[in-house]
């Protein structure tokens, strides 16, 4: 049927314009495309505003508008700081009771394009995020511009769940059991499984373990996309050849090839704000205020948190908390806010002229994440998305009309390979090899020389991007503040490869990656490979251990699964920040509920873990205040 017959005249014009915008995006998504968009505010604004204008005319499944013109004043029972994965859950769950809840978020409501799964690649240059410089040790980041990592930090309703790749994977059971073994009772996997299931409305691939490990009817839709199912069919003979199991990524077994799950509902991103807040937006006891930057926690003479001071539209306000303040600002900004409020390492706080409320040396320490680098393999046509798919008017039409087809599918790793290569418990992975079909592009963080050598030969070609990720690196970084100004960014040092075992494990991981890619099953999808040798390492021999260590020191980056900077721990751990009930040491009336409370990073992406922390924390708070639900839970 001709395209003109499918759409009305108005829709046809809009479709043409959107196709033109898509062409423009594809045109600038060249060798230096993200560089151009990041460095040219005018170009970035033109692309984003044009796209948003036409989406506003045709796209009716966009995110909730939470924005308000009025500040919050007076008193609330609970003040939640930050509307990311954790803050949205906590605010929603506490508002099930009679308590008055205020949720403050520095960012604004999510933008239209953020709801479209396939457009996730735009988010790094959108105004839903900001970029913060971060650093690492000498002899790392050797292939990165200025040896400085520009980190993507969300500033939007829904936080990272609005801008990430929508991967819902929980990690290994032993990750959580180890949290408990470190002195945090109630945080083992068996205790957390009911909370994982509580959040979920699982509609993905059914296995024999689905009923036990997955939930139905929860606020958060978890699905298996068509792209993932196709990838599983490609991988199935590879798994048989290599003797690896294909597992449910959120089931009982944690070693093997794991087709991923995603948080997509009817072709639209299911962020935390959409899943947990939108259904309860009209509750009288829930006040949501985007655009409000919390500058410090307020304490009385007994070191009890009694409210917050925040900035909204250029003016400063104070609001009272009758019961508690709950910080859910994320791994980087939670320690910043604690230190600005006088909680943290005494010397650092005093040097900035901030009055010390409680000396808690662990604040900002123990920064944990996953270190990774990727290899690109050219694959046969038809196995990865292309720029032509982005520009296809029928793909655009299908999505705008019904939220189906190409644009309804996330750009995301489709398959994880969880392995234990470094020893320890064989049931707990320490390396993840993940696979993402994509079109060859250059990453802006690397030097032009690196991009020319490793990405240039694959530019605009169909590739399989295969990442090698350390699931539990032993090296830890830190977050600090260098200013008492709440508008200033924190200082971040990742401390890559501080522990020598990490780089050795990365070398083992890339050798295992090459073993997988050399299998008969994978060779069937590969095209002839160009020479992608990293010249700075070539003198160490072709693909030797020395070459791969050199490669890792040039290419390894943090996966943005940051955690652990306000870790939960028993009183015997001097670097603990919160108790197993998530109360902050040295003060009262203050809790932390976000990724920063993890004692150590889990073996995979952290979004699902943050959701479960928030679900359990909500029940802990209700128990401590003897609060009963008076409203139906959000669904």
XYZ file of C-alpha atoms in Angstrom:
635
model
C 0.000 0.000 0.000
C 1.400 3.408 -0.850
C 2.571 5.475 2.082
C 0.236 8.326 1.140
C -2.732 5.978 1.575
C -1.720 5.040 5.117
C -1.638 8.532 6.577
C -3.770 11.620 6.525
C -2.290 14.685 4.857
C -1.180 16.175 8.193
C 0.393 12.900 9.333
C 2.181 12.497 6.022
C 3.780 15.912 6.299
C 4.823 15.236 9.857
C 6.189 11.855 8.880
C 8.268 13.398 6.139
C 9.685 15.964 8.521
C 10.508 13.314 11.102
C 12.179 11.257 8.423
C 14.246 14.328 7.543
C 15.206 14.725 11.199
C 16.162 11.062 11.341
C 18.297 11.578 8.256
C 19.944 14.517 9.946
C 20.666 12.475 13.045
C 22.088 9.694 10.927
C 24.176 12.177 8.976
C 25.817 13.648 12.066
C 26.204 10.250 13.684
C 29.463 9.816 11.840
C 33.015 9.408 12.974
C 32.921 12.454 15.232
C 29.162 12.818 15.581
C 28.790 12.727 19.347
C 31.809 14.987 19.609
C 30.073 17.495 17.354
C 26.813 17.367 19.278
C 28.588 17.654 22.638
C 30.802 20.516 21.523
C 28.158 22.428 19.557
C 25.236 23.493 21.772
C 23.541 25.056 18.762
C 23.652 21.861 16.708
C 22.523 19.793 19.678
C 19.622 22.131 20.403
C 18.572 22.147 16.756
C 18.490 18.348 16.496
C 16.729 17.791 19.816
C 14.190 20.598 19.574
C 13.238 19.688 16.014
C 12.739 16.072 16.998
C 10.704 17.023 20.068
C 8.533 19.424 18.101
C 7.394 16.800 15.638
C 7.002 14.156 18.338
C 4.731 16.565 20.205
C 2.420 16.562 17.191
C 2.209 12.805 16.726
C 3.446 10.873 19.760
C 0.793 10.399 22.433
C 2.572 7.872 24.676
C 5.166 10.263 26.065
C 6.252 10.603 29.706
C 4.194 12.199 32.461
C 4.673 15.941 32.960
C 5.456 16.311 36.675
C 6.707 19.907 36.499
C 5.291 22.542 38.836
C 5.477 26.342 39.059
C 5.126 26.420 42.842
C 7.754 25.541 45.473
C 7.143 23.187 48.382
C 6.922 24.804 51.802
C 5.742 23.847 55.266
C 6.122 20.362 56.718
C 5.926 16.790 55.447
C 6.317 13.490 57.228
C 8.975 12.277 54.787
C 11.181 14.170 52.365
C 12.745 12.034 49.612
C 15.723 13.591 47.824
C 16.124 12.351 44.251
C 13.618 10.796 41.835
C 15.701 8.046 40.294
C 15.025 4.315 40.516
C 15.108 4.354 44.319
C 13.451 7.677 45.060
C 10.420 7.027 42.855
C 9.807 3.661 44.513
C 10.203 5.008 48.052
C 7.944 8.013 47.433
C 5.292 5.826 45.819
C 5.374 3.167 48.529
C 5.373 5.604 51.464
C 2.424 7.456 49.921
C 0.453 4.199 50.173
C 0.136 5.138 53.850
C -1.421 8.249 55.386
C 1.989 9.948 55.603
C 2.598 13.180 53.687
C 5.490 12.672 51.285
C 7.559 15.247 49.397
C 9.778 14.106 46.515
C 12.399 16.616 45.345
C 14.318 16.118 42.083
C 16.920 18.442 40.583
C 16.038 17.504 37.006
C 12.847 18.209 35.129
C 10.241 15.861 33.673
C 11.485 13.383 31.074
C 11.522 14.568 27.465
C 9.443 12.991 24.715
C 12.229 11.144 22.902
C 13.398 9.480 26.129
C 10.290 7.275 26.056
C 11.249 5.722 22.698
C 13.508 2.710 23.341
C 15.414 2.884 20.047
C 16.360 6.537 20.641
C 18.383 5.782 23.765
C 21.521 6.650 21.784
C 20.402 10.307 21.829
C 20.307 10.521 25.627
C 24.036 11.147 26.194
C 23.662 14.472 24.370
C 20.222 15.376 25.744
C 19.399 17.787 28.537
C 18.259 14.806 30.628
C 21.901 14.274 31.599
C 25.016 16.220 32.426
C 28.611 15.237 31.933
C 31.033 15.189 34.867
C 34.767 14.767 34.427
C 36.355 11.874 36.279
C 39.842 10.474 36.610
C 41.832 7.345 37.349
C 45.351 6.136 38.047
C 48.402 6.702 35.906
C 48.928 4.022 33.285
C 45.186 3.704 32.712
C 42.859 5.513 30.296
C 45.818 5.768 27.919
C 43.558 5.865 24.860
C 41.107 8.371 26.352
C 41.279 12.072 25.567
C 43.312 13.804 28.277
C 43.051 10.597 30.333
C 39.782 12.054 31.601
C 36.453 10.232 31.525
C 33.360 12.356 30.888
C 30.723 10.501 32.894
C 27.027 10.652 32.043
C 25.041 11.585 35.158
C 21.221 11.679 34.867
C 19.348 14.808 35.887
C 15.720 14.021 35.110
C 12.631 12.440 36.612
C 13.319 8.709 36.663
C 17.066 9.259 36.882
C 19.109 6.590 35.136
C 15.983 4.581 34.294
C 14.983 7.392 31.907
C 18.261 7.452 29.983
C 19.784 3.971 30.305
C 19.442 0.902 28.085
C 16.513 -0.474 30.117
C 18.323 -3.692 31.097
C 16.674 -5.561 33.940
C 19.141 -8.138 35.243
C 19.598 -8.844 38.944
C 23.023 -10.392 39.338
C 24.007 -13.553 41.156
C 22.274 -14.959 44.220
C 25.672 -15.125 45.898
C 26.118 -11.357 45.451
C 23.318 -10.756 47.926
C 24.239 -13.638 50.194
C 27.648 -12.024 50.525
C 26.057 -8.725 51.548
C 24.446 -10.596 54.425
C 27.684 -12.401 55.278
C 29.426 -9.021 55.579
C 27.172 -8.232 58.529
C 23.953 -7.030 56.908
C 21.190 -9.446 57.984
C 18.075 -9.479 55.843
C 19.916 -8.599 52.621
C 20.529 -12.163 51.425
C 18.933 -13.335 48.181
C 16.176 -15.369 49.818
C 15.089 -12.299 51.817
C 15.156 -10.049 48.752
C 13.452 -12.357 46.251
C 9.916 -11.400 47.425
C 10.795 -7.754 46.779
C 12.143 -8.483 43.301
C 8.869 -10.244 42.543
C 6.806 -7.456 44.128
C 8.066 -4.865 41.627
C 7.639 -7.018 38.540
C 4.938 -7.488 36.008
C 6.823 -10.143 34.074
C 5.673 -10.819 30.497
C 8.924 -12.222 29.089
C 10.026 -15.683 28.021
C 8.523 -18.363 30.263
C 10.828 -20.986 31.767
C 10.447 -23.637 34.427
C 11.669 -21.077 36.977
C 9.356 -18.200 36.027
C 6.738 -18.701 38.737
C 9.318 -18.916 41.517
C 11.593 -16.068 40.419
C 9.331 -13.581 38.643
C 6.359 -11.500 39.708
C 3.053 -10.638 38.081
C 0.966 -7.527 38.512
C 3.693 -5.245 39.898
C 4.254 -1.692 38.648
C 7.328 -2.482 36.526
C 6.888 -4.283 33.211
C 9.752 -6.687 32.479
C 9.841 -8.278 29.039
C 11.917 -10.229 26.529
C 12.117 -8.299 23.252
C 11.998 -9.759 19.755
C 15.633 -8.751 19.200
C 16.669 -10.781 22.237
C 14.741 -13.842 21.026
C 16.452 -13.631 17.634
C 19.851 -13.378 19.305
C 19.067 -16.415 21.438
C 18.466 -18.486 18.303
C 21.860 -17.426 16.947
C 23.571 -18.229 20.241
C 21.905 -21.558 20.941
C 24.295 -23.666 18.777
C 27.248 -21.677 20.175
C 26.202 -22.565 23.710
C 25.920 -26.245 22.784
C 29.330 -26.196 21.108
C 31.054 -24.549 24.096
C 29.201 -26.488 26.769
C 27.490 -23.412 28.236
C 23.921 -23.286 29.540
C 21.372 -20.740 28.359
C 19.906 -19.323 31.558
C 17.225 -16.959 32.790
C 19.251 -13.849 33.735
C 17.089 -13.483 36.823
C 16.693 -17.166 37.687
C 18.438 -19.692 39.947
C 21.578 -20.270 37.867
C 24.081 -17.457 37.379
C 26.710 -18.987 35.076
C 26.017 -19.236 31.349
C 24.585 -17.346 28.394
C 21.735 -15.112 29.526
C 19.267 -13.490 27.084
C 18.446 -10.169 28.732
C 15.202 -8.742 30.059
C 14.166 -5.128 29.481
C 11.813 -2.664 31.141
C 9.665 -1.794 28.128
C 5.869 -1.644 28.295
C 3.894 -1.787 25.053
C 6.818 -0.389 23.103
C 7.538 2.488 25.528
C 10.312 2.811 28.111
C 9.057 1.861 31.588
C 11.135 4.215 33.736
C 10.780 4.410 37.505
C 8.791 7.641 37.296
C 6.424 6.178 34.713
C 6.008 2.841 36.506
C 5.820 3.964 40.135
C 4.761 7.625 40.132
C 2.541 8.201 37.112
C -0.207 5.823 38.363
C -0.304 7.603 41.760
C 0.435 11.149 40.627
C -2.878 12.455 41.957
C -2.530 11.167 45.512
C -3.283 14.045 47.885
C -0.478 13.073 50.263
C 2.232 12.931 47.554
C 3.917 16.134 46.383
C 6.403 15.813 43.524
C 8.632 18.785 42.720
C 11.077 18.557 39.787
C 13.634 21.308 39.281
C 14.501 21.429 42.987
C 18.178 21.001 43.900
C 18.624 20.007 47.545
C 21.648 21.895 48.904
C 21.893 20.517 52.430
C 20.162 18.541 55.143
C 19.062 20.570 58.172
C 19.760 19.272 61.700
C 18.718 20.359 65.177
C 21.028 20.458 68.204
C 20.494 16.737 68.821
C 21.827 15.904 65.335
C 18.353 14.914 64.181
C 17.522 15.618 60.541
C 14.580 18.014 60.586
C 14.336 19.152 56.972
C 16.205 20.282 53.874
C 17.271 23.488 52.192
C 16.774 23.525 48.430
C 17.019 25.799 45.413
C 14.052 26.144 43.065
C 14.037 28.561 40.155
C 16.913 30.559 41.615
C 15.441 30.976 45.100
C 16.285 29.147 48.334
C 13.596 27.425 50.376
C 13.445 25.342 53.530
C 10.977 22.584 54.218
C 10.476 20.541 57.386
C 10.527 16.763 57.803
C 8.462 15.551 60.758
C 9.733 11.972 60.579
C 12.672 11.460 58.202
C 14.745 12.728 55.324
C 15.593 9.976 52.818
C 18.487 10.614 50.438
C 18.159 8.866 47.078
C 20.456 11.145 45.091
C 22.624 8.367 43.645
C 26.142 7.069 44.136
C 27.871 10.330 43.193
C 25.527 12.930 44.632
C 24.481 11.201 47.845
C 28.001 11.426 49.359
C 28.266 14.978 48.023
C 25.059 15.969 49.816
C 26.103 14.205 53.009
C 29.434 16.059 53.045
C 27.822 19.411 52.226
C 25.553 18.743 55.213
C 28.480 18.057 57.551
C 28.573 14.246 57.453
C 31.745 12.587 56.212
C 35.539 12.652 56.605
C 36.291 15.376 59.173
C 39.392 16.819 57.502
C 37.757 17.181 54.094
C 34.668 18.863 55.540
C 36.528 21.219 57.880
C 38.917 22.363 55.141
C 35.908 23.646 53.228
C 34.524 25.497 56.223
C 31.535 23.197 56.633
C 30.507 22.583 60.281
C 30.933 18.900 61.154
C 27.695 17.242 62.234
C 29.004 13.661 62.293
C 32.432 12.279 61.466
C 31.792 9.348 59.122
C 35.038 8.589 57.243
C 33.434 6.105 54.846
C 31.324 8.737 53.065
C 32.460 8.892 49.438
C 34.889 5.986 49.784
C 34.536 2.491 48.295
C 33.393 3.720 44.859
C 32.677 0.541 42.945
C 31.571 -0.161 39.377
C 32.294 -2.495 36.477
C 35.366 -1.931 34.332
C 35.007 -2.855 30.678
C 36.313 -2.554 27.183
C 34.855 -3.901 23.966
C 35.989 -5.485 20.717
C 34.043 -4.993 17.503
C 33.526 -7.785 14.982
C 32.190 -7.194 11.497
C 29.149 -9.376 10.884
C 27.074 -10.269 7.868
C 24.399 -7.811 6.716
C 20.920 -8.160 8.174
C 22.024 -9.079 11.708
C 22.283 -5.572 13.156
C 20.317 -2.322 12.881
C 21.487 0.212 10.316
C 21.136 3.924 9.733
C 18.659 3.071 6.989
C 16.459 1.468 9.641
C 16.484 4.751 11.558
C 15.368 6.628 8.457
C 12.784 4.091 7.272
C 9.428 5.966 7.177
C 7.468 2.753 7.746
C 9.405 2.120 10.977
C 8.602 5.654 12.077
C 4.954 5.312 11.110
C 4.538 1.986 12.869
C 5.928 3.386 16.063
C 3.983 6.635 16.074
C 0.720 4.842 15.387
C 1.019 1.733 17.544
C 4.394 1.854 19.370
C 5.460 -1.301 17.580
C 8.331 -2.382 15.373
C 11.894 -1.139 15.086
C 11.617 1.896 17.368
C 9.935 -0.098 20.140
C 13.108 -2.158 20.692
C 15.968 -0.838 22.855
C 19.528 -0.388 21.651
C 21.002 -2.687 24.239
C 23.177 -5.710 24.841
C 21.041 -8.699 23.906
C 23.069 -11.455 25.522
C 25.209 -11.651 28.657
C 27.753 -14.417 29.162
C 28.395 -14.814 32.884
C 31.600 -16.717 33.614
C 33.845 -17.503 36.546
C 37.447 -17.229 35.360
C 39.319 -15.994 38.418
C 38.551 -18.647 40.975
C 36.418 -18.518 44.096
C 32.915 -19.915 44.151
C 32.301 -21.359 40.654
C 28.617 -20.379 40.841
C 29.400 -16.665 41.106
C 30.505 -14.855 37.919
C 33.478 -12.523 37.868
C 33.475 -11.763 34.115
C 30.577 -10.826 31.849
C 30.963 -10.978 28.070
C 27.994 -9.189 26.519
C 26.957 -8.838 22.893
C 25.301 -5.927 21.116
C 24.543 -5.920 17.360
C 24.957 -2.351 16.147
C 26.313 -0.147 13.405
C 29.981 0.774 13.575
C 30.571 4.221 15.113
C 33.379 5.956 16.971
C 33.097 6.686 20.688
C 33.836 10.324 21.533
C 35.833 9.617 24.697
C 38.744 8.069 22.790
C 41.511 9.945 21.014
C 41.273 10.497 17.277
C 44.174 8.101 16.780
C 42.333 5.327 18.623
C 39.124 5.992 16.708
C 40.969 5.873 13.412
C 42.622 2.538 14.204
C 39.852 0.643 15.976
C 36.604 2.184 14.741
C 37.422 3.732 11.381
C 37.612 0.419 9.432
C 34.115 -0.473 10.697
C 32.453 2.893 10.283
C 28.795 2.412 9.240
C 29.334 -1.359 8.911
C 27.209 -3.990 10.706
C 29.135 -5.053 13.792
C 28.771 -7.180 16.879
C 30.070 -5.149 19.788
C 31.359 -7.593 22.409
C 32.194 -6.166 25.814
C 34.454 -7.717 28.452
C 33.319 -6.547 31.868
C 34.786 -7.247 35.289
C 31.808 -8.166 37.451
C 33.507 -7.598 40.809
C 36.711 -5.579 40.456
C 38.935 -5.400 43.523
C 40.074 -1.822 42.834
C 37.987 0.878 44.522
C 37.735 4.580 43.824
C 36.334 7.530 45.739
C 34.099 10.595 45.509
C 35.095 13.863 47.185
C 33.992 17.484 47.257
C 36.384 20.343 46.575
C 33.931 23.163 47.198
C 31.133 24.044 49.596
C 29.053 25.288 46.657
C 26.158 22.853 46.005
C 26.241 23.745 42.299
C 29.778 22.390 41.876
C 30.372 18.830 40.706
C 32.077 16.291 42.962
C 35.593 15.020 42.270
C 35.645 11.389 41.134
C 38.605 9.018 40.903
C 37.972 5.445 39.712
C 41.403 4.082 40.653
C 41.357 1.534 37.807
C 43.641 -1.466 38.118
C 44.855 -0.388 41.544
C 44.657 -4.080 42.422
C 46.829 -6.157 40.070
C 44.293 -8.998 39.908
C 41.887 -6.814 37.934
C 43.975 -6.373 34.819
C 44.985 -10.048 34.922
C 41.308 -11.041 35.005
C 40.562 -8.685 32.128
C 43.202 -10.471 30.054
C 41.590 -13.826 30.873
C 38.237 -12.382 29.900
C 39.308 -11.161 26.472
C 40.956 -14.504 25.717
C 37.666 -16.220 26.583
C 35.855 -13.719 24.358
C 38.101 -14.693 21.454
C 37.450 -18.374 22.165
C 33.711 -17.742 21.926
C 34.057 -15.720 18.729
C 36.201 -18.484 17.191
C 33.467 -21.080 17.677
C 31.861 -22.568 14.591
C 28.501 -21.065 15.496
C 29.868 -17.518 15.714
C 31.997 -17.865 12.575
C 28.770 -18.408 10.619
C 27.659 -14.828 11.298
C 31.045 -13.151 10.920
C 32.202 -11.338 7.792
C 35.895 -11.005 6.835
C 37.573 -8.981 9.583
C 39.648 -5.830 9.017
C 42.894 -5.289 10.892
C 41.980 -3.671 14.208
C 45.359 -3.915 15.899
C 46.027 -1.205 18.486
C 49.363 0.150 17.256
C 50.463 1.391 20.668
C 50.469 -2.240 21.852
C 51.602 -4.025 18.690
C 55.233 -4.225 19.851
C 54.116 -6.679 22.575
C 53.208 -9.348 20.034
C 50.055 -10.373 18.241
C 47.283 -10.946 20.803
C 49.684 -11.949 23.591
C 48.866 -11.442 27.270
C 51.100 -8.383 27.201
C 49.209 -7.005 24.202
C 45.856 -7.440 25.902
C 47.039 -5.850 29.144
C 48.288 -2.889 27.133
C 44.959 -2.828 25.259
C 43.035 -2.813 28.541
C 45.094 0.053 29.920
C 44.272 2.065 26.803
C 40.610 1.149 26.343
C 39.007 0.180 29.675
C 36.263 2.491 30.929
C 33.810 2.404 33.822
C 30.419 0.987 33.009
C 28.095 3.441 34.681
C 26.933 1.034 37.365
C 28.327 3.116 40.211
C 27.650 2.110 43.781
C 28.859 1.688 47.306
C 29.922 5.226 48.372
C 27.676 5.146 51.472
C 27.859 1.437 52.103
C 25.772 -0.451 54.629
C 27.837 -2.254 57.229
C 27.776 -3.415 60.847
C 29.175 -1.076 63.539
C 32.442 -3.025 63.538
C 33.279 -1.789 60.014
C 34.866 1.671 60.379
C 34.126 2.540 56.730
C 30.413 1.831 56.926
C 28.021 4.752 56.440
C 24.558 3.286 57.019
C 23.209 0.456 59.132
C 21.449 -2.588 57.659
C 18.261 -0.559 58.190
C 19.892 2.180 56.076
C 20.085 4.770 58.870
C 23.057 7.134 58.626
C 25.690 6.845 61.353
C 26.056 9.612 63.924
C 22.674 11.240 63.300
C 18.998 10.361 63.486
C 16.069 10.917 61.165
C 18.212 10.363 58.080
C 18.467 7.372 55.741
C 20.090 6.637 52.422
C 18.221 4.527 49.878
C 20.005 4.137 46.545
C 22.928 2.309 44.915
C 25.408 3.976 47.255
C 24.361 1.690 50.148
C 25.496 -1.512 48.403
C 28.449 -3.050 50.285
C 29.910 -4.112 46.931
C 28.746 -4.085 43.339
C 26.587 -6.926 42.056
C 27.742 -9.023 39.101
C 25.717 -7.205 36.443
C 23.783 -4.011 35.640
C 22.537 -2.383 38.820
C 19.044 -1.057 37.978
C 17.149 -4.120 39.206
C 19.230 -4.100 42.392
C 18.366 -0.476 43.124
C 14.690 -1.298 42.703
C 14.926 -4.115 45.234
C 16.836 -1.938 47.713
C 14.066 0.651 47.486
C 11.267 -1.898 47.863
C 12.841 -3.382 50.989
C 13.733 0.044 52.391
C 10.126 1.195 51.995
C 8.967 -1.696 54.166
C 11.720 -1.016 56.720
C 10.584 2.611 57.032
C 6.940 1.598 57.351
C 7.874 -0.910 60.056
C 9.973 1.580 62.013
C 7.132 4.103 62.030
C 4.290 1.555 62.392
C 2.709 2.768 59.159
C -0.021 0.762 57.489
C -1.104 0.961 53.882
C -4.308 2.871 53.338
C -4.225 2.944 49.541
C -3.978 0.383 46.760
C -0.421 -0.209 45.581
C 0.503 1.270 42.207
C 0.150 -1.111 39.266
